[in-house]
Coordinates of N, CA, C and O in Angstrom, one line a residue:
D1 N 0.8 -1.2 0.0 CA 0.0 0.0 0.0 C 0.9 1.2 0.0 O 1.9 1.3 0.7
V2 N 0.5 2.2 -0.8 CA 1.2 3.5 -0.7 C 0.1 4.5 -0.5 O -0.8 4.6 -1.3
W3 N 0.3 5.4 0.5 CA -0.6 6.4 0.8 C 0.0 7.7 0.3 O 1.1 8.1 0.7
I4 N -0.8 8.5 -0.5 CA -0.3 9.7 -1.0 C -1.2 10.9 -0.6 O -2.4 10.7 -0.7
G5 N -0.6 12.0 -0.2 CA -1.4 13.1 0.2 C -2.3 13.7 -0.9 O -1.8 13.8 -2.0
V6 N -3.5 14.0 -0.6 CA -4.4 14.5 -1.6 C -4.0 15.9 -2.1 O -4.0 16.1 -3.3
K7 N -3.6 16.8 -1.2 CA -3.3 18.1 -1.7 C -1.8 18.3 -2.1 O -1.6 18.8 -3.2
D8 N -0.9 17.7 -1.4 CA 0.5 17.9 -1.7 C 1.1 16.8 -2.6 O 2.2 16.9 -3.1
K9 N 0.4 15.7 -2.8 CA 0.8 14.6 -3.7 C 2.1 13.9 -3.2 O 2.8 13.3 -4.0
L10 N 2.4 14.0 -1.9 CA 3.6 13.4 -1.4 C 3.3 12.1 -0.7 O 2.2 11.9 -0.2
I11 N 4.2 11.2 -0.8 CA 4.0 9.9 -0.2 C 4.0 10.1 1.4 O 4.9 10.7 1.9
K12 N 2.9 9.6 2.0 CA 2.8 9.7 3.4 C 3.1 8.4 4.2 O 3.6 8.5 5.3
K13 N 2.8 7.3 3.6 CA 3.0 6.0 4.3 C 3.2 4.9 3.3 O 2.6 4.9 2.2
L14 N 4.0 4.0 3.6 CA 4.3 2.8 2.8 C 4.0 1.6 3.7 O 4.4 1.5 4.8
N15 N 3.3 0.6 3.1 CA 3.1 -0.7 3.8 C 3.5 -1.8 2.9 O 3.1 -1.8 1.7
L16 N 4.4 -2.7 3.3 CA 4.8 -3.9 2.5 C 4.5 -5.1 3.4 O 5.0 -5.2 4.5
R17 N 3.8 -6.1 2.8 CA 3.5 -7.3 3.5 C 3.8 -8.5 2.6 O 3.3 -8.5 1.5
I18 N 4.6 -9.4 3.0 CA 4.9 -10.6 2.3 C 4.5 -11.8 3.1 O 5.1 -12.0 4.2
N19 N 3.6 -12.6 2.6 CA 3.2 -13.8 3.3 C 3.5 -15.0 2.4 O 3.0 -15.0 1.3
T20 N 4.1 -16.0 2.9 CA 4.4 -17.2 2.1 C 3.8 -18.4 2.8 O 3.2 -18.3 3.9
S21 N 3.9 -19.6 2.1 CA 3.3 -20.8 2.7 C 4.0 -21.2 3.9 O 5.1 -20.8 4.2
T22 N 3.3 -22.0 4.7 CA 3.9 -22.5 6.0 C 5.2 -23.3 5.8 O 6.0 -23.4 6.7
S23 N 5.4 -23.9 4.7 CA 6.6 -24.7 4.4 C 7.8 -23.9 4.0 O 8.9 -24.4 3.9
S24 N 7.6 -22.6 3.8 CA 8.7 -21.8 3.3 C 9.5 -21.4 4.5 O 9.1 -21.4 5.7
S25 N 10.8 -21.0 4.3 CA 11.7 -20.5 5.3 C 11.3 -19.1 5.8 O 11.8 -18.7 6.9
V26 N 10.5 -18.4 5.1 CA 10.0 -17.1 5.5 C 8.5 -17.1 5.7 O 7.8 -17.5 4.8
S27 N 8.1 -16.8 6.9 CA 6.6 -16.9 7.1 C 5.9 -15.5 6.9 O 4.8 -15.5 6.5
A28 N 6.6 -14.4 7.2 CA 6.0 -13.1 7.0 C 7.0 -12.0 7.1 O 8.0 -12.2 7.9
I29 N 6.8 -11.0 6.3 CA 7.7 -9.8 6.4 C 6.7 -8.6 6.4 O 5.9 -8.5 5.5
N30 N 6.8 -7.8 7.4 CA 5.9 -6.6 7.4 C 6.8 -5.4 7.5 O 7.7 -5.3 8.4
V31 N 6.7 -4.4 6.6 CA 7.5 -3.2 6.7 C 6.5 -2.0 6.6 O 5.6 -2.0 5.8
E32 N 6.6 -1.1 7.5 CA 5.8 0.1 7.5 C 6.7 1.3 7.7 O 7.6 1.3 8.5
A33 N 6.4 2.3 6.9 CA 7.2 3.6 7.0 C 6.2 4.8 6.9 O 5.4 4.8 6.0
E34 N 6.3 5.6 7.9 CA 5.5 6.9 7.8 C 6.4 8.0 7.5 O 7.4 8.2 8.2
L35 N 6.2 8.7 6.5 CA 7.0 9.8 6.0 C 6.4 11.1 6.3 O 5.3 11.4 5.8
Y36 N 7.0 12.0 7.0 CA 6.4 13.3 7.4 C 7.4 14.4 7.4 O 7.0 15.6 7.3
D37 N 8.7 14.2 7.4 CA 9.6 15.3 7.4 C 10.3 15.4 6.0 O 11.3 14.8 5.7
Y38 N 9.6 16.1 5.1 CA 10.0 16.1 3.7 C 11.3 16.9 3.4 O 11.8 16.8 2.3
D39 N 11.7 17.7 4.3 CA 12.9 18.5 4.1 C 14.2 17.8 4.6 O 15.3 18.4 4.5
A40 N 14.0 16.7 5.2 CA 15.1 16.0 5.8 C 15.3 14.6 5.2 O 14.3 14.0 4.7
I41 N 16.5 14.1 5.2 CA 16.7 12.7 4.6 C 16.2 11.7 5.6 O 16.5 11.8 6.8
N42 N 15.3 10.8 5.2 CA 14.8 9.8 6.0 C 15.5 8.5 5.7 O 15.6 8.1 4.5
K43 N 16.0 7.8 6.7 CA 16.7 6.5 6.5 C 16.0 5.5 7.4 O 15.6 5.8 8.5
I44 N 15.9 4.3 6.9 CA 15.3 3.2 7.6 C 16.5 2.2 7.7 O 17.0 1.7 6.7
A45 N 16.8 1.8 9.0 CA 17.9 0.9 9.2 C 17.4 -0.2 10.0 O 16.6 -0.1 11.0
A46 N 17.9 -1.4 9.7 CA 17.6 -2.6 10.5 C 18.3 -2.6 11.8 O 19.4 -2.0 11.9
P47 N 17.7 -3.1 12.9 CA 18.4 -3.1 14.2 C 19.7 -4.0 14.0 O 19.8 -4.9 13.2
A48 N 20.7 -3.7 14.9 CA 22.0 -4.4 14.8 C 21.8 -5.9 14.9 O 22.6 -6.7 14.4
D49 N 20.8 -6.4 15.7 CA 20.7 -7.8 16.0 C 19.7 -8.5 15.0 O 19.3 -9.6 15.1
A50 N 19.3 -7.8 13.9 CA 18.4 -8.3 12.9 C 19.0 -9.4 12.1 O 20.2 -9.3 11.8
A51 N 18.3 -10.5 11.8 CA 18.8 -11.6 11.0 C 18.9 -11.1 9.5 O 18.1 -10.3 9.1
P52 N 19.9 -11.6 8.8 CA 20.0 -11.2 7.4 C 18.9 -11.7 6.6 O 18.3 -12.8 6.9
A53 N 18.5 -11.1 5.5 CA 17.5 -11.5 4.6 C 17.9 -12.8 3.9 O 19.1 -12.9 3.6
I54 N 17.0 -13.6 3.6 CA 17.3 -14.9 2.9 C 17.2 -14.6 1.4 O 16.2 -14.1 0.9
S55 N 18.3 -14.8 0.7 CA 18.3 -14.5 -0.7 C 18.2 -15.8 -1.5 O 18.4 -16.9 -1.0
E56 N 17.8 -15.7 -2.8 CA 17.7 -16.9 -3.6 C 19.0 -17.7 -3.7 O 18.9 -18.9 -3.7
E57 N 20.1 -17.0 -3.6 CA 21.4 -17.7 -3.7 C 21.6 -18.6 -2.5 O 22.4 -19.5 -2.6
N58 N 21.0 -18.2 -1.4 CA 21.3 -19.0 -0.1 C 20.3 -20.1 0.1 O 20.5 -20.9 1.0
L59 N 19.3 -20.3 -0.8 CA 18.4 -21.4 -0.6 C 19.1 -22.7 -1.0 O 19.9 -22.8 -2.0
T60 N 18.8 -23.7 -0.3 CA 19.4 -25.1 -0.6 C 18.3 -26.1 -0.4 O 17.2 -25.9 0.1
G61 N 18.6 -27.3 -0.9 CA 17.7 -28.5 -0.7 C 16.3 -28.2 -1.1 O 16.0 -27.7 -2.2
D62 N 15.4 -28.6 -0.2 CA 13.9 -28.5 -0.5 C 13.5 -27.1 -0.7 O 12.5 -26.8 -1.5
A63 N 14.0 -26.1 0.1 CA 13.6 -24.7 -0.1 C 13.9 -24.3 -1.5 O 13.1 -23.6 -2.1
K64 N 15.1 -24.6 -2.0 CA 15.4 -24.3 -3.4 C 14.5 -24.9 -4.4 O 14.0 -24.3 -5.4
R65 N 14.2 -26.2 -4.2 CA 13.2 -26.9 -5.1 C 11.9 -26.2 -5.1 O 11.3 -26.0 -6.2
K66 N 11.4 -25.9 -4.0 CA 10.1 -25.2 -3.9 C 10.1 -23.8 -4.6 O 9.2 -23.5 -5.3
S67 N 11.2 -23.1 -4.4 CA 11.3 -21.8 -5.0 C 11.5 -22.0 -6.6 O 10.8 -21.2 -7.3
D68 N 12.2 -23.0 -7.0 CA 12.4 -23.2 -8.4 C 11.1 -23.6 -9.1 O 10.7 -23.1 -10.2
L69 N 10.3 -24.5 -8.4 CA 9.0 -24.9 -9.0 C 8.0 -23.7 -9.1 O 7.2 -23.6 -10.0
K70 N 8.1 -22.8 -8.1 CA 7.2 -21.6 -8.1 C 7.6 -20.7 -9.3 O 6.7 -20.2 -10.0
K71 N 8.9 -20.6 -9.6 CA 9.4 -19.8 -10.8 C 8.9 -20.4 -12.1 O 8.4 -19.7 -12.9
V72 N 9.0 -21.7 -12.2 CA 8.5 -22.4 -13.4 C 7.0 -22.3 -13.5 O 6.5 -22.0 -14.6
Q73 N 6.3 -22.4 -12.4 CA 4.8 -22.2 -12.4 C 4.4 -20.8 -12.9 O 3.6 -20.7 -13.7
N74 N 5.1 -19.8 -12.4 CA 4.8 -18.4 -12.8 C 5.1 -18.2 -14.3 O 4.3 -17.6 -15.0
A75 N 6.2 -18.8 -14.8 CA 6.5 -18.7 -16.2 C 5.4 -19.4 -17.0 O 5.0 -18.9 -18.1
L76 N 5.0 -20.6 -16.6 CA 4.0 -21.3 -17.3 C 2.6 -20.6 -17.3 O 1.9 -20.6 -18.3
E77 N 2.3 -19.9 -16.2 CA 1.1 -19.1 -16.2 C 1.1 -18.0 -17.1 O 0.1 -17.7 -17.8
Q78 N 2.3 -17.3 -17.2 CA 2.4 -16.2 -18.2 C 2.3 -16.7 -19.6 O 1.7 -16.1 -20.4
Y79 N 2.9 -17.9 -19.9 CA 2.9 -18.5 -21.2 C 1.4 -18.8 -21.5 O 1.0 -18.5 -22.7
M80 N 0.7 -19.4 -20.6 CA -0.7 -19.7 -20.8 C -1.5 -18.4 -21.1 O -2.4 -18.4 -22.1
N81 N -1.3 -17.4 -20.4 CA -2.0 -16.1 -20.6 C -1.8 -15.6 -22.1 O -2.7 -15.0 -22.7
D82 N -0.6 -15.8 -22.6 CA -0.2 -15.3 -23.9 C -0.6 -16.2 -25.0 O -0.8 -15.7 -26.1
N83 N -0.7 -17.5 -24.7 CA -0.8 -18.5 -25.8 C -2.1 -19.4 -25.7 O -2.4 -20.1 -26.6
G84 N -2.8 -19.3 -24.6 CA -4.0 -20.0 -24.5 C -3.9 -21.5 -24.1 O -5.0 -22.2 -23.9
S85 N -2.7 -22.0 -23.9 CA -2.6 -23.4 -23.4 C -1.1 -23.6 -22.9 O -0.3 -22.7 -23.1
Y86 N -1.0 -24.6 -22.1 CA 0.3 -25.0 -21.6 C 1.1 -25.9 -22.6 O 0.4 -26.6 -23.4
P87 N 2.4 -25.9 -22.5 CA 3.1 -26.9 -23.4 C 2.6 -28.3 -23.1 O 2.5 -28.7 -21.9
I88 N 2.4 -29.1 -24.1 CA 1.8 -30.5 -23.9 C 2.9 -31.5 -23.7 O 3.9 -31.5 -24.5
S89 N 2.7 -32.4 -22.7 CA 3.6 -33.5 -22.5 C 2.8 -34.6 -21.9 O 2.4 -34.5 -20.7
A90 N 2.4 -35.7 -22.6 CA 1.6 -36.7 -22.1 C 2.3 -37.5 -21.0 O 1.7 -38.0 -20.0
A91 N 3.6 -37.8 -21.2 CA 4.4 -38.5 -20.2 C 5.2 -37.5 -19.4 O 5.4 -36.3 -19.8
T92 N 5.6 -37.9 -18.2 CA 6.4 -37.0 -17.4 C 7.7 -36.6 -18.1 O 8.4 -37.5 -18.5
L93 N 7.9 -35.4 -18.2 CA 9.1 -34.8 -18.9 C 10.1 -34.3 -17.8 O 9.7 -33.7 -16.9
K94 N 11.4 -34.7 -18.0 CA 12.4 -34.2 -17.1 C 12.8 -32.8 -17.6 O 13.3 -32.6 -18.7
L95 N 12.6 -31.8 -16.8 CA 12.9 -30.4 -17.1 C 14.3 -30.1 -17.3 O 14.7 -29.1 -17.9
N96 N 15.2 -31.0 -16.8 CA 16.6 -30.7 -16.9 C 17.2 -31.3 -18.2 O 18.4 -31.2 -18.5
T97 N 16.4 -31.9 -19.1 CA 16.9 -32.4 -20.4 C 16.9 -31.2 -21.4 O 16.0 -30.4 -21.5
A98 N 18.0 -31.2 -22.2 CA 18.2 -30.1 -23.1 C 17.1 -30.2 -24.2 O 16.7 -31.2 -24.7
G99 N 16.6 -29.0 -24.6 CA 15.7 -28.9 -25.7 C 14.3 -29.4 -25.4 O 13.5 -29.6 -26.3
N100 N 13.9 -29.6 -24.1 CA 12.6 -30.1 -23.9 C 11.5 -29.0 -24.2 O 11.8 -27.9 -24.3
V101 N 10.3 -29.5 -24.5 CA 9.3 -28.6 -25.0 C 9.0 -27.4 -24.0 O 8.7 -26.3 -24.5
V102 N 9.1 -27.6 -22.7 CA 8.9 -26.5 -21.8 C 10.0 -25.5 -21.9 O 9.7 -24.3 -22.0
S103 N 11.2 -25.9 -21.9 CA 12.4 -25.0 -22.0 C 12.3 -24.2 -23.3 O 12.6 -23.0 -23.3
Q104 N 11.9 -24.9 -24.4 CA 11.8 -24.2 -25.7 C 10.8 -23.0 -25.7 O 11.1 -22.0 -26.4
V105 N 9.8 -23.1 -24.9 CA 8.8 -22.0 -25.0 C 8.9 -21.0 -23.9 O 8.4 -19.9 -24.0
I106 N 9.4 -21.4 -22.7 CA 9.5 -20.4 -21.6 C 10.9 -19.8 -21.4 O 11.0 -18.7 -20.7
V107 N 11.9 -20.4 -21.9 CA 13.3 -19.8 -21.8 C 13.7 -19.2 -23.1 O 13.6 -19.9 -24.1
P108 N 14.1 -18.0 -23.2 CA 14.3 -17.0 -22.2 C 13.1 -16.0 -22.1 O 13.1 -15.1 -21.3
A109 N 12.0 -16.3 -22.8 CA 10.9 -15.3 -22.9 C 10.2 -15.1 -21.5 O 9.9 -14.0 -21.2
Y110 N 10.1 -16.1 -20.7 CA 9.4 -16.0 -19.4 C 10.3 -16.4 -18.2 O 9.9 -16.1 -17.1
L111 N 11.4 -17.0 -18.5 CA 12.3 -17.4 -17.4 C 13.7 -17.3 -18.0 O 14.0 -17.8 -19.1
P112 N 14.7 -16.7 -17.3 CA 16.0 -16.5 -17.9 C 16.7 -17.9 -18.2 O 17.4 -18.0 -19.2
A113 N 16.5 -18.9 -17.3 CA 17.1 -20.2 -17.5 C 16.2 -21.2 -16.8 O 15.5 -20.9 -15.8
M114 N 16.3 -22.4 -17.3 CA 15.5 -23.5 -16.6 C 16.3 -23.9 -15.3 O 17.4 -24.3 -15.5
P115 N 15.6 -23.8 -14.2 CA 16.4 -24.2 -13.0 C 16.5 -25.8 -12.9 O 15.8 -26.5 -13.5
A116 N 17.5 -26.2 -12.2 CA 17.8 -27.6 -12.1 C 17.8 -28.0 -10.6 O 18.1 -27.2 -9.7
D117 N 17.4 -29.2 -10.3 CA 17.4 -29.7 -9.0 C 18.8 -29.6 -8.3 O 19.8 -29.9 -9.0
P118 N 18.9 -29.3 -7.0 CA 20.2 -29.2 -6.4 C 21.0 -30.5 -6.5 O 22.2 -30.5 -6.4
R119 N 20.3 -31.6 -6.6 CA 21.0 -32.9 -6.7 C 20.9 -33.5 -8.2 O 20.8 -34.7 -8.4
D120 N 20.8 -32.6 -9.1 CA 20.7 -32.9 -10.5 C 21.8 -33.9 -10.9 O 21.6 -34.9 -11.7
N121 N 23.0 -33.8 -10.4 CA 24.1 -34.6 -10.8 C 24.0 -36.1 -10.2 O 24.7 -37.0 -10.5
E122 N 23.0 -36.2 -9.3 CA 22.7 -37.6 -8.7 C 21.4 -38.2 -9.4 O 20.9 -39.2 -8.9
G123 N 20.9 -37.5 -10.5 CA 19.8 -38.1 -11.2 C 18.4 -37.5 -10.7 O 17.4 -37.9 -11.2
W124 N 18.4 -36.6 -9.8 CA 17.2 -35.9 -9.4 C 16.8 -34.9 -10.4 O 17.7 -34.3 -11.1
F125 N 15.5 -34.7 -10.6 CA 15.0 -33.8 -11.6 C 13.7 -33.2 -11.3 O 13.0 -33.7 -10.4
Y126 N 13.3 -32.2 -12.0 CA 11.9 -31.6 -11.9 C 11.1 -32.2 -13.0 O 11.6 -32.2 -14.2
G127 N 10.0 -32.8 -12.7 CA 9.1 -33.4 -13.7 C 8.0 -32.5 -14.1 O 7.5 -31.6 -13.3
Y128 N 7.5 -32.7 -15.3 CA 6.4 -31.9 -15.9 C 5.5 -32.8 -16.7 O 6.0 -33.6 -17.5
K129 N 4.2 -32.6 -16.5 CA 3.2 -33.3 -17.3 C 2.0 -32.3 -17.6 O 1.6 -31.6 -16.6
S130 N 1.5 -32.3 -18.8 CA 0.4 -31.4 -19.1 C -0.4 -31.9 -20.3 O 0.1 -32.5 -21.3
D131 N -1.7 -31.7 -20.2 CA -2.6 -31.9 -21.3 C -2.9 -30.7 -22.1 O -3.7 -30.7 -23.0
G132 N -2.3 -29.6 -21.8 CA -2.5 -28.3 -22.4 C -3.4 -27.4 -21.6 O -3.3 -26.2 -21.8
K133 N -4.3 -28.0 -20.8 CA -5.3 -27.2 -20.0 C -4.8 -27.1 -18.6 O -5.1 -26.2 -17.9
T134 N -4.2 -28.2 -18.1 CA -3.7 -28.2 -16.7 C -2.2 -28.7 -16.8 O -1.8 -29.3 -17.8
F135 N -1.5 -28.5 -15.7 CA -0.1 -29.1 -15.6 C 0.2 -29.5 -14.2 O -0.5 -29.1 -13.3
L136 N 1.2 -30.3 -14.1 CA 1.7 -30.8 -12.8 C 3.2 -30.7 -13.0 O 3.8 -31.2 -13.9
I137 N 3.8 -30.0 -12.0 CA 5.3 -30.0 -11.9 C 5.6 -30.7 -10.6 O 5.0 -30.4 -9.6
D138 N 6.6 -31.5 -10.5 CA 7.0 -32.1 -9.2 C 8.5 -32.2 -9.1 O 9.2 -32.1 -10.0
A139 N 8.8 -32.3 -7.8 CA 10.2 -32.5 -7.4 C 10.3 -33.5 -6.3 O 9.5 -33.5 -5.4
R140 N 11.3 -34.3 -6.3 CA 11.6 -35.2 -5.2 C 12.1 -34.4 -4.1 O 13.0 -33.5 -4.3
I141 N 11.7 -34.6 -2.9 CA 12.2 -33.8 -1.8 C 12.8 -34.8 -0.7 O 12.5 -36.0 -0.7
E142 N 13.7 -34.2 0.1 CA 14.4 -34.9 1.0 C 13.7 -35.1 2.4 O 13.9 -36.1 3.1
D143 N 12.9 -34.1 2.8 CA 12.3 -34.1 4.1 C 11.0 -34.8 4.0 O 9.9 -34.3 3.6
S144 N 11.0 -36.1 4.5 CA 9.8 -36.9 4.4 C 8.7 -36.4 5.4 O 7.6 -36.9 5.4
T145 N 9.1 -35.5 6.3 CA 8.1 -35.0 7.3 C 7.4 -33.8 6.8 O 6.5 -33.2 7.5
D146 N 7.8 -33.3 5.7 CA 7.2 -32.0 5.1 C 5.7 -32.3 4.9 O 5.3 -33.3 4.2
P147 N 4.8 -31.5 5.5 CA 3.4 -31.7 5.3 C 2.9 -31.6 3.9 O 1.8 -32.1 3.5
E148 N 3.7 -31.0 3.0 CA 3.3 -30.9 1.6 C 3.8 -32.1 0.8 O 3.6 -32.1 -0.4
A149 N 4.6 -32.9 1.4 CA 5.2 -34.1 0.7 C 4.1 -35.2 0.4 O 3.3 -35.4 1.3
K150 N 4.2 -35.8 -0.7 CA 3.3 -36.9 -1.1 C 4.2 -38.1 -1.3 O 5.1 -38.1 -2.2
K151 N 3.9 -39.2 -0.5 CA 4.7 -40.4 -0.7 C 4.2 -41.2 -1.9 O 3.0 -41.4 -2.1
T152 N 5.1 -41.6 -2.7 CA 4.7 -42.4 -3.9 C 4.8 -43.9 -3.6 O 5.3 -44.3 -2.5
A153 N 4.3 -44.7 -4.5 CA 4.3 -46.1 -4.3 C 5.7 -46.6 -4.2 O 6.0 -47.7 -3.6
G154 N 6.7 -45.9 -4.8 CA 8.1 -46.3 -4.8 C 8.8 -45.9 -3.5 O 10.0 -46.1 -3.3
G155 N 8.1 -45.2 -2.6 CA 8.6 -44.8 -1.3 C 9.4 -43.5 -1.3 O 10.0 -43.1 -0.3
I156 N 9.4 -42.8 -2.4 CA 10.0 -41.5 -2.4 C 8.9 -40.4 -2.2 O 7.7 -40.7 -2.3
Y157 N 9.4 -39.2 -1.8 CA 8.4 -38.1 -1.5 C 8.5 -37.1 -2.5 O 9.6 -36.7 -2.9
L158 N 7.4 -36.6 -3.0 CA 7.3 -35.6 -4.0 C 6.6 -34.4 -3.5 O 5.7 -34.5 -2.7
Y159 N 7.0 -33.2 -4.0 CA 6.4 -32.0 -3.8 C 5.7 -31.6 -5.2 O 6.4 -31.6 -6.2
N160 N 4.4 -31.3 -5.2 CA 3.7 -31.1 -6.4 C 3.2 -29.6 -6.5 O 2.8 -29.1 -5.5
V161 N 3.3 -29.1 -7.7 CA 2.8 -27.8 -8.0 C 1.8 -27.9 -9.2 O 2.2 -28.6 -10.2
Y162 N 0.7 -27.3 -9.1 CA -0.3 -27.4 -10.2 C -0.6 -26.0 -10.8 O -0.2 -25.0 -10.2
N163 N -1.3 -26.0 -11.9 CA -1.6 -24.7 -12.5 C -2.6 -24.0 -11.5 O -3.4 -24.7 -10.8
E164 N -2.6 -22.7 -11.6 CA -3.5 -21.9 -10.7 C -4.9 -21.9 -11.2 O -5.2 -22.0 -12.4

């Protein structure tokens, strides 16, 4: 939210709220700033004991997988809005394979590069399946206690993302 003065058109207050799913490493961020002294420099500084922000580069394991799948989901939604359907793949497609149909249509137009599973070199991958109207993206996850994990018949745990 940005509040702007009616008469002077100056920014009076800023509100920023970020809420993520319960499985994310960040549960909420709230920032509020009230601006009233327009002739002075206003600085907002974090307290000395504040924890550093979590950046994309610092994500590992399952947190990175979930972040990666969200990025692919967003890119696919944008592609759907522009083209009227999702890329079709009747069988589960490994998104880390070169030249796959998903990479061909969303990279670089909707996503700078196709993300890869942190354990890609061990054969782990992000899977994709779509009939053009709906899609499923999944990733094998390490934390079997994750409430969003689905156990498969083979005993592995998957995290699934669907179209919105």
